[in-house]
Coordinates of C-alpha atoms in Angstrom, one line a residue:
X22 CA 8.0 -29.8 -5.6
X23 CA 11.4 -29.8 -3.9
X24 CA 14.7 -31.5 -4.4
X25 CA 17.7 -31.8 -2.2
X26 CA 21.0 -33.2 -3.4
X27 CA 24.4 -33.1 -1.7
X28 CA 24.8 -29.4 -0.8
X29 CA 21.8 -27.6 -2.3
X30 CA 18.1 -27.4 -2.0
X31 CA 15.7 -26.4 -4.7
X32 CA 12.0 -25.8 -4.4
X33 CA 9.9 -25.4 -7.5
X34 CA 6.2 -24.7 -8.1
X35 CA 4.3 -25.9 -11.2
X36 CA 2.4 -23.2 -13.2
X37 CA 3.4 -20.6 -10.6
X38 CA 2.0 -17.1 -11.1
X39 CA -0.6 -18.0 -13.7
X40 CA -3.5 -16.7 -11.7
X41 CA -1.5 -13.5 -11.1
X42 CA -0.8 -13.2 -14.9
X43 CA -4.5 -13.5 -15.6
X44 CA -5.3 -10.7 -13.1
X45 CA -2.5 -8.6 -14.6
X46 CA -4.0 -9.2 -18.1
X47 CA -7.4 -8.1 -16.9
X48 CA -5.8 -4.9 -15.3
X49 CA -4.0 -4.1 -18.6
X50 CA -7.1 -4.8 -20.7
X51 CA -9.1 -2.4 -18.6
X52 CA -6.7 0.5 -19.3
X53 CA -6.6 -0.5 -23.0
X54 CA -10.4 -0.2 -23.2
X55 CA -10.2 3.3 -21.6
X56 CA -7.6 4.2 -24.3
X57 CA -9.9 2.9 -27.1
X58 CA -12.8 4.9 -25.7
X59 CA -10.6 8.0 -25.9
X60 CA -9.9 7.2 -29.6
X61 CA -13.6 7.0 -30.4
X62 CA -14.4 10.1 -28.3
X63 CA -11.9 12.2 -30.2
X64 CA -10.3 10.7 -33.4
X65 CA -7.6 13.4 -33.5
X66 CA -6.5 12.6 -30.0
X67 CA -6.6 8.9 -30.9
X68 CA -4.4 9.3 -34.1
X69 CA -1.9 11.4 -32.2
X70 CA -1.7 8.9 -29.4
X71 CA -1.2 6.0 -31.8
X72 CA 1.5 8.0 -33.7
X73 CA 3.4 8.7 -30.4
X74 CA 3.2 5.1 -29.2
X75 CA 4.1 3.6 -32.6
X76 CA 7.1 5.9 -32.8
X77 CA 8.1 5.0 -29.3
X78 CA 7.8 1.2 -30.0
X79 CA 9.9 1.6 -33.1
X80 CA 12.7 3.5 -31.3
X81 CA 12.8 1.1 -28.4
X82 CA 12.4 -2.1 -30.4
X83 CA 15.4 -1.2 -32.6
X84 CA 17.5 0.1 -29.7
X85 CA 17.7 3.5 -31.3
X86 CA 17.1 5.4 -28.0
X87 CA 16.8 4.4 -24.4
X88 CA 13.6 4.6 -22.4
X89 CA 14.4 8.0 -20.8
X90 CA 15.0 9.7 -24.2
X91 CA 11.9 8.2 -25.7
X92 CA 9.7 9.5 -22.8
X93 CA 11.2 13.0 -23.2
X94 CA 10.5 12.9 -27.0
X95 CA 6.9 11.6 -26.3
X96 CA 6.2 14.6 -24.0
X97 CA 7.6 17.0 -26.6
X98 CA 5.3 15.4 -29.1
X99 CA 2.4 15.7 -26.8
X100 CA 3.0 19.4 -26.3
X101 CA 3.5 19.8 -30.0
X102 CA 0.2 18.2 -30.9
X103 CA -1.6 20.2 -28.3
X104 CA -0.2 23.5 -29.6
X105 CA -0.5 22.9 -33.4
X106 CA -3.8 20.9 -33.4
X107 CA -5.3 22.8 -30.4
X108 CA -5.9 19.6 -28.4
X109 CA -6.4 19.3 -24.6
X110 CA -3.2 18.1 -23.0
X111 CA -5.0 16.1 -20.3
X112 CA -7.1 14.3 -22.8
X113 CA -4.3 13.3 -25.1
X114 CA -2.0 12.4 -22.2
X115 CA -4.6 10.1 -20.6
X116 CA -5.4 8.4 -23.9
X117 CA -1.7 7.8 -24.7
X118 CA -1.0 6.4 -21.2
X119 CA -4.0 4.1 -21.4
X120 CA -3.1 2.8 -24.8
X121 CA 0.5 2.3 -23.8
X122 CA -0.7 -0.6 -21.6
X123 CA -1.3 -2.6 -24.8
X124 CA 2.5 -3.2 -24.9
X125 CA 2.1 -5.5 -22.0
X126 CA -0.7 -7.7 -23.4
X127 CA 1.6 -10.0 -25.6
X128 CA 4.2 -11.0 -22.9
X129 CA 1.5 -11.5 -20.3
X130 CA -0.6 -13.7 -22.7
X131 CA 2.5 -15.7 -23.6
X132 CA 3.3 -16.2 -19.9
X133 CA -0.1 -17.7 -19.3
X134 CA 0.6 -20.4 -21.9
X135 CA 3.9 -21.5 -20.4
X136 CA 3.7 -24.8 -18.6
X137 CA 7.1 -24.9 -16.8
X138 CA 8.2 -25.2 -13.2
X139 CA 9.3 -22.0 -11.5
X140 CA 12.1 -22.2 -8.9
X141 CA 10.9 -20.1 -6.0
X142 CA 13.6 -21.1 -3.5
X143 CA 17.2 -22.2 -4.0
X144 CA 20.0 -22.4 -1.4
X145 CA 23.6 -23.7 -1.6
X146 CA 27.1 -22.7 -0.4
X147 CA 27.2 -19.8 -2.8
X148 CA 23.8 -18.2 -3.2
X149 CA 20.3 -18.0 -1.8
X150 CA 17.4 -17.3 -4.2
X151 CA 13.9 -16.6 -3.0
X152 CA 10.8 -14.5 -3.5
X153 CA 11.0 -11.5 -1.3
X154 CA 9.4 -8.1 -1.1
X155 CA 12.1 -6.1 0.6
X156 CA 10.4 -2.7 -0.1
X157 CA 7.0 -4.1 1.0
X158 CA 5.6 -3.6 -2.5
X159 CA 2.7 -6.0 -2.0
X160 CA 0.6 -4.6 -4.8
X161 CA 3.4 -5.2 -7.4
X162 CA 4.0 -8.6 -6.0
X163 CA 0.4 -9.5 -6.3
X164 CA 0.4 -8.6 -10.0
X165 CA 3.7 -10.3 -11.0
X166 CA 5.5 -12.2 -8.2
X167 CA 8.1 -13.6 -10.5
X168 CA 9.8 -10.2 -10.7
X169 CA 10.5 -10.4 -7.0
X170 CA 12.9 -13.3 -7.2
X171 CA 16.0 -12.1 -5.3
X172 CA 19.5 -13.4 -5.1
X173 CA 21.8 -13.1 -2.0
X174 CA 25.3 -14.4 -1.3
X175 CA 25.5 -17.2 1.3
X176 CA 28.5 -15.6 2.9
X177 CA 26.3 -12.5 3.8
X178 CA 23.7 -14.6 5.7
X179 CA 23.9 -14.2 9.5
X180 CA 21.3 -16.7 10.4
X181 CA 18.1 -18.7 9.6
X182 CA 15.2 -18.3 12.1
X183 CA 12.2 -20.7 11.9
X184 CA 9.2 -19.5 13.8
X185 CA 6.1 -21.7 13.3
X186 CA 5.0 -21.4 9.7
X187 CA 7.4 -18.6 9.0
X188 CA 11.1 -18.4 7.9
X189 CA 13.2 -15.3 8.5
X190 CA 16.7 -15.0 6.9
X191 CA 18.9 -12.4 8.5
X192 CA 21.2 -10.8 6.0
X193 CA 23.3 -7.7 6.5
X194 CA 21.1 -6.1 9.2
X195 CA 17.8 -6.9 7.3
X196 CA 15.2 -9.6 7.7
X197 CA 14.3 -11.4 4.5
X198 CA 11.1 -13.4 4.6
X199 CA 10.9 -15.9 1.7
X200 CA 7.4 -16.1 0.3
X201 CA 5.2 -18.9 -1.1
X202 CA 6.7 -21.6 1.1
X203 CA 4.4 -24.0 2.8
X204 CA 4.9 -26.1 5.9
X205 CA 6.4 -29.0 4.0
X206 CA 8.9 -26.6 2.2
X207 CA 9.9 -25.1 5.5
X208 CA 10.5 -28.5 7.0
X209 CA 12.7 -29.5 4.1
X210 CA 14.7 -26.2 4.4
X211 CA 15.1 -26.7 8.1
X212 CA 16.5 -30.2 7.7
X213 CA 18.9 -29.0 4.9
X214 CA 20.2 -26.1 6.9
X215 CA 20.6 -28.3 10.0
X216 CA 22.7 -30.8 8.1
X217 CA 24.8 -28.4 6.0
X218 CA 24.8 -25.0 7.7
X219 CA 24.1 -25.7 11.4
X220 CA 26.0 -22.6 12.5
X221 CA 23.3 -20.4 10.8
X222 CA 20.7 -21.8 13.3
X223 CA 22.6 -20.7 16.4
X224 CA 22.8 -17.0 15.8
X225 CA 19.5 -15.9 17.5
X226 CA 20.9 -12.5 18.5
X227 CA 21.1 -11.5 14.8
X228 CA 17.4 -12.0 14.4
X229 CA 16.6 -10.1 17.6
X230 CA 18.8 -7.2 16.5
X231 CA 17.3 -7.0 13.0
X232 CA 13.8 -7.3 14.4
X233 CA 14.4 -4.4 16.8
X234 CA 15.9 -2.3 13.9
X235 CA 12.9 -3.2 11.7
X236 CA 10.4 -2.2 14.4
X237 CA 12.3 1.0 15.0
X238 CA 12.1 1.8 11.3
X239 CA 8.3 1.4 11.2
X240 CA 8.0 3.5 14.4
X241 CA 10.1 6.3 12.8
X242 CA 8.0 6.1 9.6
X243 CA 4.8 6.4 11.7
X244 CA 6.2 9.4 13.6
X245 CA 7.2 11.2 10.4
X246 CA 3.8 10.9 8.8
X247 CA 1.7 11.2 12.0
X248 CA 1.4 15.0 11.7
X249 CA -0.5 14.5 8.4
X250 CA -3.0 12.2 10.1
X251 CA -3.5 14.5 13.1
X252 CA -3.7 17.7 11.1
X253 CA -6.2 16.1 8.7
X254 CA -8.4 15.4 11.7
X255 CA -7.9 19.0 12.8
X256 CA -9.0 20.3 9.4
X257 CA -12.1 18.1 9.5
X258 CA -13.2 19.0 13.0
X259 CA -11.9 22.4 13.7
X260 CA -11.4 23.7 10.2
X261 CA -15.0 22.8 9.3
X262 CA -13.8 20.3 6.7
X263 CA -11.9 23.0 4.8
X264 CA -14.5 25.8 5.0
X265 CA -12.4 27.6 7.6
X266 CA -9.6 28.7 5.3
X267 CA -7.2 30.1 7.9
X268 CA -7.2 26.8 9.9
X269 CA -7.0 24.8 6.7
X270 CA -4.0 26.7 5.3
X271 CA -2.1 26.7 8.5
X272 CA -2.6 22.9 8.9
X273 CA -1.5 22.3 5.2
X274 CA 1.7 24.3 5.8
X275 CA 2.4 22.3 9.0
X276 CA 1.8 19.1 7.1
X277 CA 4.8 20.0 4.9
X278 CA 7.0 21.4 7.7
X279 CA 6.5 19.0 10.6
X280 CA 7.4 15.8 8.8
X281 CA 10.6 17.4 7.6
X282 CA 11.5 18.5 11.2
X283 CA 10.7 15.1 12.7
X284 CA 12.8 13.4 10.0
X285 CA 15.8 15.6 10.8
X286 CA 15.4 15.0 14.5
X287 CA 15.3 11.2 14.0
X288 CA 18.2 11.3 11.6
X289 CA 20.4 13.3 14.0
X290 CA 20.0 10.7 16.8

């Protein structure tokens, strides 16, 4: 569903993200089940976990403390219960973390009942709104894509680049690739930009420069972490899969040192 009127374009999708919400609900329910198992396995651990989570919910719901303070208090409570009740820290920690996922069940369930249109792309003379994973967090996007709706100022856009079934928006030295757009959507956007912002289609050099910078970034990232891959192979083949302690320890030390050296060399250039 898209609409263009005067100087803006808006693309909406009906019931967008419902499948993702259901998968997220299943993911949360799995952790809740693990927490419930922890309660049945050790009722003392279960009661302590419920007490911690109940207190945390009360403090956050009534805006008494912020999330950082609540987490600190929760850890203090965990250590306190372990000391006074002689509980295992790992057991109570895992049970508490698993049960904490229950806080996400209600909002996720309510989101699955919504029957509204979601605007996944908007562009006018002031702002551009689109779904984008700038930090390449594809796992988080798969669980809840609506959280990745980004807003950019139109004045910061260098160019629009249409390549087949893909759209690249060049903004401030970065390439933003709007997601969830089909061929029909891209055609509508192309027509709109051609009519209202034709100058944004002529700056091909911005795309080439940003693409080169993006490729360089991935190359540097690979170079920084390549010693870990190589040294892991060394440990497996020459360190007898860890049985040769001398080779293994030397490689592990190099795994820490070499990425730092490579990073400093790349940064100095």
